[in-house]
PDB file of C-alpha atoms in Angstrom:
ATOM      1  CA  TYR A   1     -35.641 -90.267-124.346  1.00 36.00           C
ATOM      2  CA  GLN A   2     -39.409 -90.356-124.935  1.00 47.00           C
ATOM      3  CA  ARG A   3     -42.338 -90.738-122.540  1.00 56.00           C
ATOM      4  CA  ARG A   4     -45.561 -92.362-123.662  1.00 64.00           C
ATOM      5  CA  VAL A   5     -48.951 -91.529-122.269  1.00 66.00           C
ATOM      6  CA  HIS A   6     -51.286 -94.486-122.053  1.00 72.00           C
ATOM      7  CA  GLY A   7     -54.305 -92.783-120.549  1.00 79.00           C
ATOM      8  CA  CYS A   8     -55.782 -89.851-118.725  1.00 85.00           C
ATOM      9  CA  LEU A   9     -58.121 -89.207-115.809  1.00 89.00           C
ATOM     10  CA  TRP A  10     -60.140 -85.974-115.954  1.00 93.00           C
ATOM     11  CA  MET A  11     -62.160 -85.061-112.909  1.00 94.00           C
ATOM     12  CA  GLY A  12     -63.842 -82.057-111.389  1.00 94.00           C
ATOM     13  CA  ASP A  13     -66.858 -79.789-111.475  1.00 95.00           C
ATOM     14  CA  LEU A  14     -67.434 -79.820-115.230  1.00 96.00           C
ATOM     15  CA  ASN A  15     -70.682 -77.860-114.816  1.00 95.00           C
ATOM     16  CA  TYR A  16     -72.775 -79.810-117.334  1.00 96.00           C
ATOM     17  CA  ARG A  17     -76.488 -79.860-116.507  1.00 97.00           C
ATOM     18  CA  VAL A  18     -79.595 -81.961-117.053  1.00 98.00           C
ATOM     19  CA  ASP A  19     -81.933 -80.480-119.690  1.00 98.00           C
ATOM     20  CA  LEU A  20     -85.179 -80.856-117.744  1.00 98.00           C
ATOM     21  CA  THR A  21     -87.100 -78.616-115.366  1.00 97.00           C
ATOM     22  CA  TYR A  22     -86.448 -78.727-111.633  1.00 97.00           C
ATOM     23  CA  GLU A  23     -89.824 -80.395-111.097  1.00 97.00           C
ATOM     24  CA  GLU A  24     -89.217 -83.034-113.792  1.00 98.00           C
ATOM     25  CA  VAL A  25     -85.875 -83.983-112.261  1.00 98.00           C
ATOM     26  CA  ILE A  26     -87.322 -84.219-108.739  1.00 97.00           C
ATOM     27  CA  GLU A  27     -90.150 -86.490-109.959  1.00 98.00           C
ATOM     28  CA  LYS A  28     -87.690 -88.793-111.733  1.00 98.00           C
ATOM     29  CA  LEU A  29     -85.481 -88.930-108.655  1.00 97.00           C
ATOM     30  CA  LYS A  30     -88.398 -90.030-106.482  1.00 97.00           C
ATOM     31  CA  VAL A  31     -88.414 -93.319-108.429  1.00 98.00           C
ATOM     32  CA  ASN A  32     -84.640 -93.421-109.111  1.00 97.00           C
ATOM     33  CA  ASP A  33     -85.226 -93.016-112.860  1.00 98.00           C
ATOM     34  CA  TYR A  34     -81.568 -92.352-113.651  1.00 98.00           C
ATOM     35  CA  GLU A  35     -81.928 -93.569-117.242  1.00 98.00           C
ATOM     36  CA  SER A  36     -84.315 -90.711-118.141  1.00 97.00           C
ATOM     37  CA  LEU A  37     -81.967 -88.224-116.501  1.00 98.00           C
ATOM     38  CA  ARG A  38     -78.917 -89.645-118.330  1.00 98.00           C
ATOM     39  CA  GLN A  39     -80.772 -89.196-121.635  1.00 97.00           C
ATOM     40  CA  LYS A  40     -81.053 -85.454-120.873  1.00 98.00           C
ATOM     41  CA  ASP A  41     -77.514 -85.037-119.529  1.00 98.00           C
ATOM     42  CA  GLN A  42     -75.627 -82.334-121.450  1.00 98.00           C
ATOM     43  CA  LEU A  43     -72.200 -83.955-121.139  1.00 97.00           C
ATOM     44  CA  MET A  44     -73.459 -87.288-122.460  1.00 97.00           C
ATOM     45  CA  ARG A  45     -75.121 -85.530-125.384  1.00 96.00           C
ATOM     46  CA  CYS A  46     -72.003 -83.482-126.189  1.00 96.00           C
ATOM     47  CA  LYS A  47     -69.789 -86.585-126.048  1.00 95.00           C
ATOM     48  CA  LYS A  48     -72.180 -88.506-128.308  1.00 94.00           C
ATOM     49  CA  GLU A  49     -72.155 -85.627-130.819  1.00 95.00           C
ATOM     50  CA  GLY A  50     -68.344 -85.482-130.715  1.00 93.00           C
ATOM     51  CA  ILE A  51     -68.304 -81.943-129.329  1.00 94.00           C
ATOM     52  CA  CYS A  52     -66.216 -82.650-126.235  1.00 94.00           C
ATOM     53  CA  PHE A  53     -64.043 -85.257-124.497  1.00 93.00           C
ATOM     54  CA  PRO A  54     -63.519 -87.526-127.519  1.00 88.00           C
ATOM     55  CA  ASP A  55     -62.670 -91.115-126.568  1.00 86.00           C
ATOM     56  CA  PHE A  56     -63.208 -90.469-122.855  1.00 91.00           C
ATOM     57  CA  ASP A  57     -65.345 -92.928-120.931  1.00 92.00           C
ATOM     58  CA  GLU A  58     -67.349 -92.527-117.766  1.00 95.00           C
ATOM     59  CA  GLY A  59     -68.844 -94.996-115.361  1.00 95.00           C
ATOM     60  CA  LEU A  60     -72.606 -95.388-115.158  1.00 96.00           C
ATOM     61  CA  LEU A  61     -74.328 -92.448-113.450  1.00 97.00           C
ATOM     62  CA  ASN A  62     -76.455 -94.583-111.193  1.00 97.00           C
ATOM     63  CA  PHE A  63     -76.763 -92.190-108.268  1.00 97.00           C
ATOM     64  CA  HIS A  64     -78.578 -88.952-107.491  1.00 97.00           C
ATOM     65  CA  PRO A  65     -77.096 -85.808-109.085  1.00 98.00           C
ATOM     66  CA  SER A  66     -74.300 -84.191-107.112  1.00 96.00           C
ATOM     67  CA  PHE A  67     -75.517 -80.566-107.460  1.00 97.00           C
ATOM     68  CA  LYS A  68     -77.272 -78.291-106.203  1.00 96.00           C
ATOM     69  CA  TYR A  69     -78.119 -78.795-102.540  1.00 96.00           C
ATOM     70  CA  ASP A  70     -79.037 -76.500 -99.719  1.00 96.00           C
ATOM     71  CA  ILE A  71     -75.849 -76.663 -97.651  1.00 96.00           C
ATOM     72  CA  GLY A  72     -76.060 -79.014 -94.680  1.00 95.00           C
ATOM     73  CA  THR A  73     -79.171 -80.803 -95.977  1.00 96.00           C
ATOM     74  CA  GLN A  74     -80.303 -83.565 -98.334  1.00 94.00           C
ATOM     75  CA  VAL A  75     -82.652 -81.096-100.060  1.00 96.00           C
ATOM     76  CA  TYR A  76     -82.032 -79.827-103.582  1.00 96.00           C
ATOM     77  CA  ASP A  77     -81.903 -76.044-104.114  1.00 96.00           C
ATOM     78  CA  THR A  78     -84.818 -74.207-102.519  1.00 95.00           C
ATOM     79  CA  SER A  79     -83.426 -70.736-103.235  1.00 95.00           C
ATOM     80  CA  ALA A  80     -85.154 -68.337-105.606  1.00 94.00           C
ATOM     81  CA  LYS A  81     -82.825 -69.586-108.392  1.00 94.00           C
ATOM     82  CA  HIS A  82     -84.175 -73.146-107.970  1.00 92.00           C
ATOM     83  CA  ARG A  83     -81.193 -74.624-109.819  1.00 96.00           C
ATOM     84  CA  ILE A  84     -81.848 -77.923-111.532  1.00 97.00           C
ATOM     85  CA  PRO A  85     -80.261 -80.983-109.876  1.00 97.00           C
ATOM     86  CA  SER A  86     -77.470 -82.120-112.187  1.00 97.00           C
ATOM     87  CA  TRP A  87     -74.390 -84.303-112.379  1.00 97.00           C
ATOM     88  CA  THR A  88     -71.914 -81.444-112.540  1.00 96.00           C
ATOM     89  CA  ASP A  89     -69.139 -83.345-110.746  1.00 96.00           C
ATOM     90  CA  ARG A  90     -67.635 -86.029-112.962  1.00 97.00           C
ATOM     91  CA  VAL A  91     -64.765 -88.489-113.339  1.00 96.00           C
ATOM     92  CA  LEU A  92     -63.837 -89.259-116.952  1.00 95.00           C
ATOM     93  CA  PHE A  93     -61.072 -91.529-118.151  1.00 91.00           C
ATOM     94  CA  LYS A  94     -59.372 -92.292-121.419  1.00 87.00           C
ATOM     95  CA  VAL A  95     -57.203 -95.271-122.248  1.00 83.00           C
ATOM     96  CA  LYS A  96     -55.141 -95.931-125.300  1.00 68.00           C
ATOM     97  CA  ASP A  97     -57.085 -97.001-128.367  1.00 58.00           C
ATOM     98  CA  PRO A  98     -57.933-100.689-127.872  1.00 51.00           C
ATOM     99  CA  ASN A  99     -57.376-101.272-131.606  1.00 56.00           C
ATOM    100  CA  GLU A 100     -53.680-100.587-131.147  1.00 59.00           C
ATOM    101  CA  SER A 101     -51.683-103.755-130.674  1.00 55.00           C
ATOM    102  CA  ASP A 102     -49.913-102.958-127.466  1.00 55.00           C
ATOM    103  CA  SER A 103     -50.049-104.389-123.996  1.00 53.00           C
ATOM    104  CA  PHE A 104     -51.226-101.106-122.476  1.00 52.00           C
ATOM    105  CA  SER A 105     -54.570-100.890-124.250  1.00 57.00           C
ATOM    106  CA  ASN A 106     -56.563-102.159-121.254  1.00 70.00           C
ATOM    107  CA  TRP A 107     -54.391-100.990-118.402  1.00 75.00           C
ATOM    108  CA  LEU A 108     -57.180 -99.118-116.580  1.00 82.00           C
ATOM    109  CA  GLN A 109     -60.559-100.479-115.502  1.00 85.00           C
ATOM    110  CA  GLN A 110     -63.109 -98.542-113.469  1.00 90.00           C
ATOM    111  CA  THR A 111     -64.518-100.665-110.651  1.00 92.00           C
ATOM    112  CA  ALA A 112     -66.811 -98.161-108.891  1.00 94.00           C
ATOM    113  CA  TYR A 113     -68.403 -94.750-109.448  1.00 96.00           C
ATOM    114  CA  ARG A 114     -70.418 -93.049-106.745  1.00 95.00           C
ATOM    115  CA  ARG A 115     -71.145 -89.937-104.763  1.00 94.00           C
ATOM    116  CA  TYR A 116     -70.503 -89.391-101.074  1.00 94.00           C
ATOM    117  CA  GLU A 117     -72.901 -87.979 -98.528  1.00 94.00           C
ATOM    118  CA  ILE A 118     -70.866 -85.073 -97.186  1.00 93.00           C
ATOM    119  CA  LEU A 119     -73.161 -82.142 -96.442  1.00 94.00           C
ATOM    120  CA  THR A 120     -70.689 -79.246 -96.102  1.00 94.00           C
ATOM    121  CA  SER A 121     -71.150 -77.948 -99.654  1.00 94.00           C
ATOM    122  CA  ASP A 122     -73.879 -77.425-102.235  1.00 95.00           C
ATOM    123  CA  HIS A 123     -72.188 -80.288-104.144  1.00 95.00           C
ATOM    124  CA  ARG A 124     -71.847 -83.923-103.128  1.00 95.00           C
ATOM    125  CA  PRO A 125     -68.351 -85.274-103.768  1.00 94.00           C
ATOM    126  CA  VAL A 126     -68.109 -87.864-106.525  1.00 95.00           C
ATOM    127  CA  GLY A 127     -65.451 -90.550-106.602  1.00 93.00           C
ATOM    128  CA  ALA A 128     -64.326 -93.391-108.805  1.00 94.00           C
ATOM    129  CA  THR A 129     -62.212 -96.432-108.077  1.00 92.00           C
ATOM    130  CA  PHE A 130     -59.930 -97.905-110.706  1.00 90.00           C
ATOM    131  CA  GLU A 131     -57.749-100.950-111.088  1.00 86.00           C
ATOM    132  CA  ALA A 132     -54.577-100.205-112.988  1.00 81.00           C
ATOM    133  CA  ARG A 133     -51.956-102.498-114.456  1.00 75.00           C
ATOM    134  CA  VAL A 134     -48.544-100.912-114.132  1.00 70.00           C
ATOM    135  CA  LEU A 135     -45.099-101.907-115.312  1.00 67.00           C
ATOM    136  CA  LYS A 136     -42.353-102.331-112.807  1.00 68.00           C
ATOM    137  CA  SER A 137     -39.506 -99.965-113.517  1.00 70.00           C
ATOM    138  CA  ASP A 138     -35.922 -99.910-112.475  1.00 70.00           C
ATOM    139  CA  LEU A 139     -35.842 -96.207-111.603  1.00 74.00           C
ATOM    140  CA  GLU A 140     -32.166 -96.236-110.673  1.00 78.00           C
ATOM    141  CA  SER A 141     -31.202 -97.553-114.126  1.00 77.00           C
ATOM    142  CA  ALA A 142     -33.621 -95.128-115.799  1.00 74.00           C
ATOM    143  CA  ASP A 143     -32.079 -92.204-113.899  1.00 79.00           C
ATOM    144  CA  LYS A 144     -28.599 -93.283-115.036  1.00 81.00           C
ATOM    145  CA  VAL A 145     -29.733 -93.306-118.673  1.00 77.00           C
ATOM    146  CA  VAL A 146     -31.300 -89.844-118.299  1.00 77.00           C
ATOM    147  CA  GLU A 147     -28.169 -88.475-116.579  1.00 81.00           C
ATOM    148  CA  LYS A 148     -25.965 -89.919-119.351  1.00 79.00           C
ATOM    149  CA  LEU A 149     -28.164 -88.377-122.071  1.00 75.00           C
ATOM    150  CA  LEU A 150     -28.179 -85.016-120.291  1.00 76.00           C
ATOM    151  CA  SER A 151     -24.410 -85.024-119.735  1.00 75.00           C
ATOM    152  CA  GLU A 152     -23.846 -85.714-123.438  1.00 74.00           C
ATOM    153  CA  ALA A 153     -26.272 -83.032-124.527  1.00 66.00           C
ATOM    154  CA  LYS A 154     -25.180 -79.479-125.172  1.00 58.00           C
ATOM    155  CA  PRO A 155     -26.074 -77.489-122.025  1.00 55.00           C
ATOM    156  CA  LYS A 156     -28.892 -74.968-122.263  1.00 51.00           C
ATOM    157  CA  PRO A 157     -28.255 -72.419-119.503  1.00 48.00           C
ATOM    158  CA  ALA A 158     -31.834 -71.105-119.372  1.00 47.00           C
ATOM    159  CA  TYR A 159     -33.225 -74.511-118.454  1.00 45.00           C
ATOM    160  CA  GLU A 160     -32.641 -77.013-115.736  1.00 47.00           C
ATOM    161  CA  ARG A 161     -33.680 -80.638-115.426  1.00 45.00           C
ATOM    162  CA  THR A 162     -36.905 -81.221-113.536  1.00 45.00           C
ATOM    163  CA  GLN A 163     -39.012 -84.252-112.889  1.00 46.00           C
ATOM    164  CA  CYS A 164     -42.731 -84.393-112.374  1.00 42.00           C
ATOM    165  CA  PHE A 165     -44.634 -87.421-111.194  1.00 42.00           C
ATOM    166  CA  CYS A 166     -48.368 -87.621-110.813  1.00 40.00           C
ATOM    167  CA  ALA A 167     -50.078 -90.299-108.753  1.00 39.00           C
ATOM    168  CA  VAL A 168     -53.775 -91.009-108.620  1.00 39.00           C
TER     169      VAL A 168
END
């Protein structure tokens, strides 16, 4: 009995920043110059250098950075810390190597990537929409196979059978 993983979604406040000054970022945002900001994005640089998240993809960051706002406003940080607006909140995804000859290589396609204008935090939520191809399964038959394998196996008293399903 073996499970295969065909991909992964990784999302959250990854805390990577833009390597520019607060003033430089604000000026670029006034003209929606996302390309210049992407070129200075720490996560993109680290991925390109192979330091982190190998083989993970991300949709195009074509929206204002999600961090750091004065809560309840559309204004970036005016505190004494004057934190630099950055895309700290990210959605990354990884699919099986497309060079592998298997029908799952392109099972996941991102169709949208954006932020939402909810003002209750110093972050703006970021979301992604995906289309996924999934196989139909006969769960009843699969459960019978698992039960048969478990009944034939030598019992291990310190463990019990558990199932975990994750839906996105």
